[in-house]
mmCIF file of C-alpha atoms in Angstrom:
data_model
loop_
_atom_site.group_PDB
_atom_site.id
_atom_site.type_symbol
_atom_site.label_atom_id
_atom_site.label_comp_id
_atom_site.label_asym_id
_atom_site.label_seq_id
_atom_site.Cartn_x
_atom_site.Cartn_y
_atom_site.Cartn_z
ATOM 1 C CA UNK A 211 2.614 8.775 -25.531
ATOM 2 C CA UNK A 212 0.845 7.103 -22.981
ATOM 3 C CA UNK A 213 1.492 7.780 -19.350
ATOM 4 C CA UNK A 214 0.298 4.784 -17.528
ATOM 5 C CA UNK A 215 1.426 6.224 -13.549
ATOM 6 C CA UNK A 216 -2.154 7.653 -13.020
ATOM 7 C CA UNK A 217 -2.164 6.151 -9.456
ATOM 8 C CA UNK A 218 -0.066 8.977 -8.660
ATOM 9 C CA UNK A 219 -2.129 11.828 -10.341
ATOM 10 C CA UNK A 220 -5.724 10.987 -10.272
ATOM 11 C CA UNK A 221 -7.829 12.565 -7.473
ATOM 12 C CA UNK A 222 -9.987 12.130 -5.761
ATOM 13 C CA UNK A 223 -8.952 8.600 -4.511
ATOM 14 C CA UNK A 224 -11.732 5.885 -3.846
ATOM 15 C CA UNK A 225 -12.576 5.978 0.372
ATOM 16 C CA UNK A 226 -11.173 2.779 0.862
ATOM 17 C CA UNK A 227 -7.570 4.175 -0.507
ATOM 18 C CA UNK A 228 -7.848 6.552 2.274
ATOM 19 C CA UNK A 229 -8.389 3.722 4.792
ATOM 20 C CA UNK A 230 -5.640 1.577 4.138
ATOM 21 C CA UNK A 231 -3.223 4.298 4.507
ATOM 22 C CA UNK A 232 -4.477 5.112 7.922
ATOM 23 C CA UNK A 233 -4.274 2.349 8.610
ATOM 24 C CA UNK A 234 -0.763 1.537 7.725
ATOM 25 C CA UNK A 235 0.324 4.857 9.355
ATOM 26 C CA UNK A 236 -1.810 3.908 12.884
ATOM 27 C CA UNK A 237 -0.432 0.123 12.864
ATOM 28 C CA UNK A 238 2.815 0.632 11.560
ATOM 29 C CA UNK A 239 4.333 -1.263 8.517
ATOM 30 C CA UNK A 240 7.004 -3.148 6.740
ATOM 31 C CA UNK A 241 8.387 -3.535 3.127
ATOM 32 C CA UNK A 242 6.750 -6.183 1.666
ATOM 33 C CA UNK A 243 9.864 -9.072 0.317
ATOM 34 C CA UNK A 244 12.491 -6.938 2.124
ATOM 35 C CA UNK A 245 12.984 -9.426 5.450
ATOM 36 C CA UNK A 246 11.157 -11.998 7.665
ATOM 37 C CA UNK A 247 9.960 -10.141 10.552
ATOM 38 C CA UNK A 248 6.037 -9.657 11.005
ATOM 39 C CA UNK A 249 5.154 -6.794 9.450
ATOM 40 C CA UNK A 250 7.092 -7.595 6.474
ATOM 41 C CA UNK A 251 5.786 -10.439 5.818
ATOM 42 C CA UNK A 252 2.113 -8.935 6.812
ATOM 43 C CA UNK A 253 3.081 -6.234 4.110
ATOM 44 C CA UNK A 254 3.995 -9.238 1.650
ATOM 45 C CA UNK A 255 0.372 -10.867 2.010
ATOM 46 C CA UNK A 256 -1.336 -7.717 1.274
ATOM 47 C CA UNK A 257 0.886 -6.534 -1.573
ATOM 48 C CA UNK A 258 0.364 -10.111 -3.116
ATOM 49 C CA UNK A 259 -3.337 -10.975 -2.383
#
């Protein structure tokens, strides 16, 4: 068996891991493909690039 979700279980996590999730929490967010507004579509460009 091969368990492929080691995003979710390997620590520690790169610095730069730590970054973007500050600052997503400090700037706020949205769901990347789930409407038009700003974020969302912010979300979208980072999810994709």
């Amino acid at each position: 068996m091969i368990y492929f979700d080691n995003a979710a279980t390997s620590w520690p996590k790169p610095a730069g891991v730590a970054a973007a999730v500050a600052g997503f929490i400090t700037d706020g967010g949205g769901n990347p493909g789930r409407s038009g507004h700003r974020k969302a579509i912010e979300a979208g460009r980072v999810v994709y690039s």
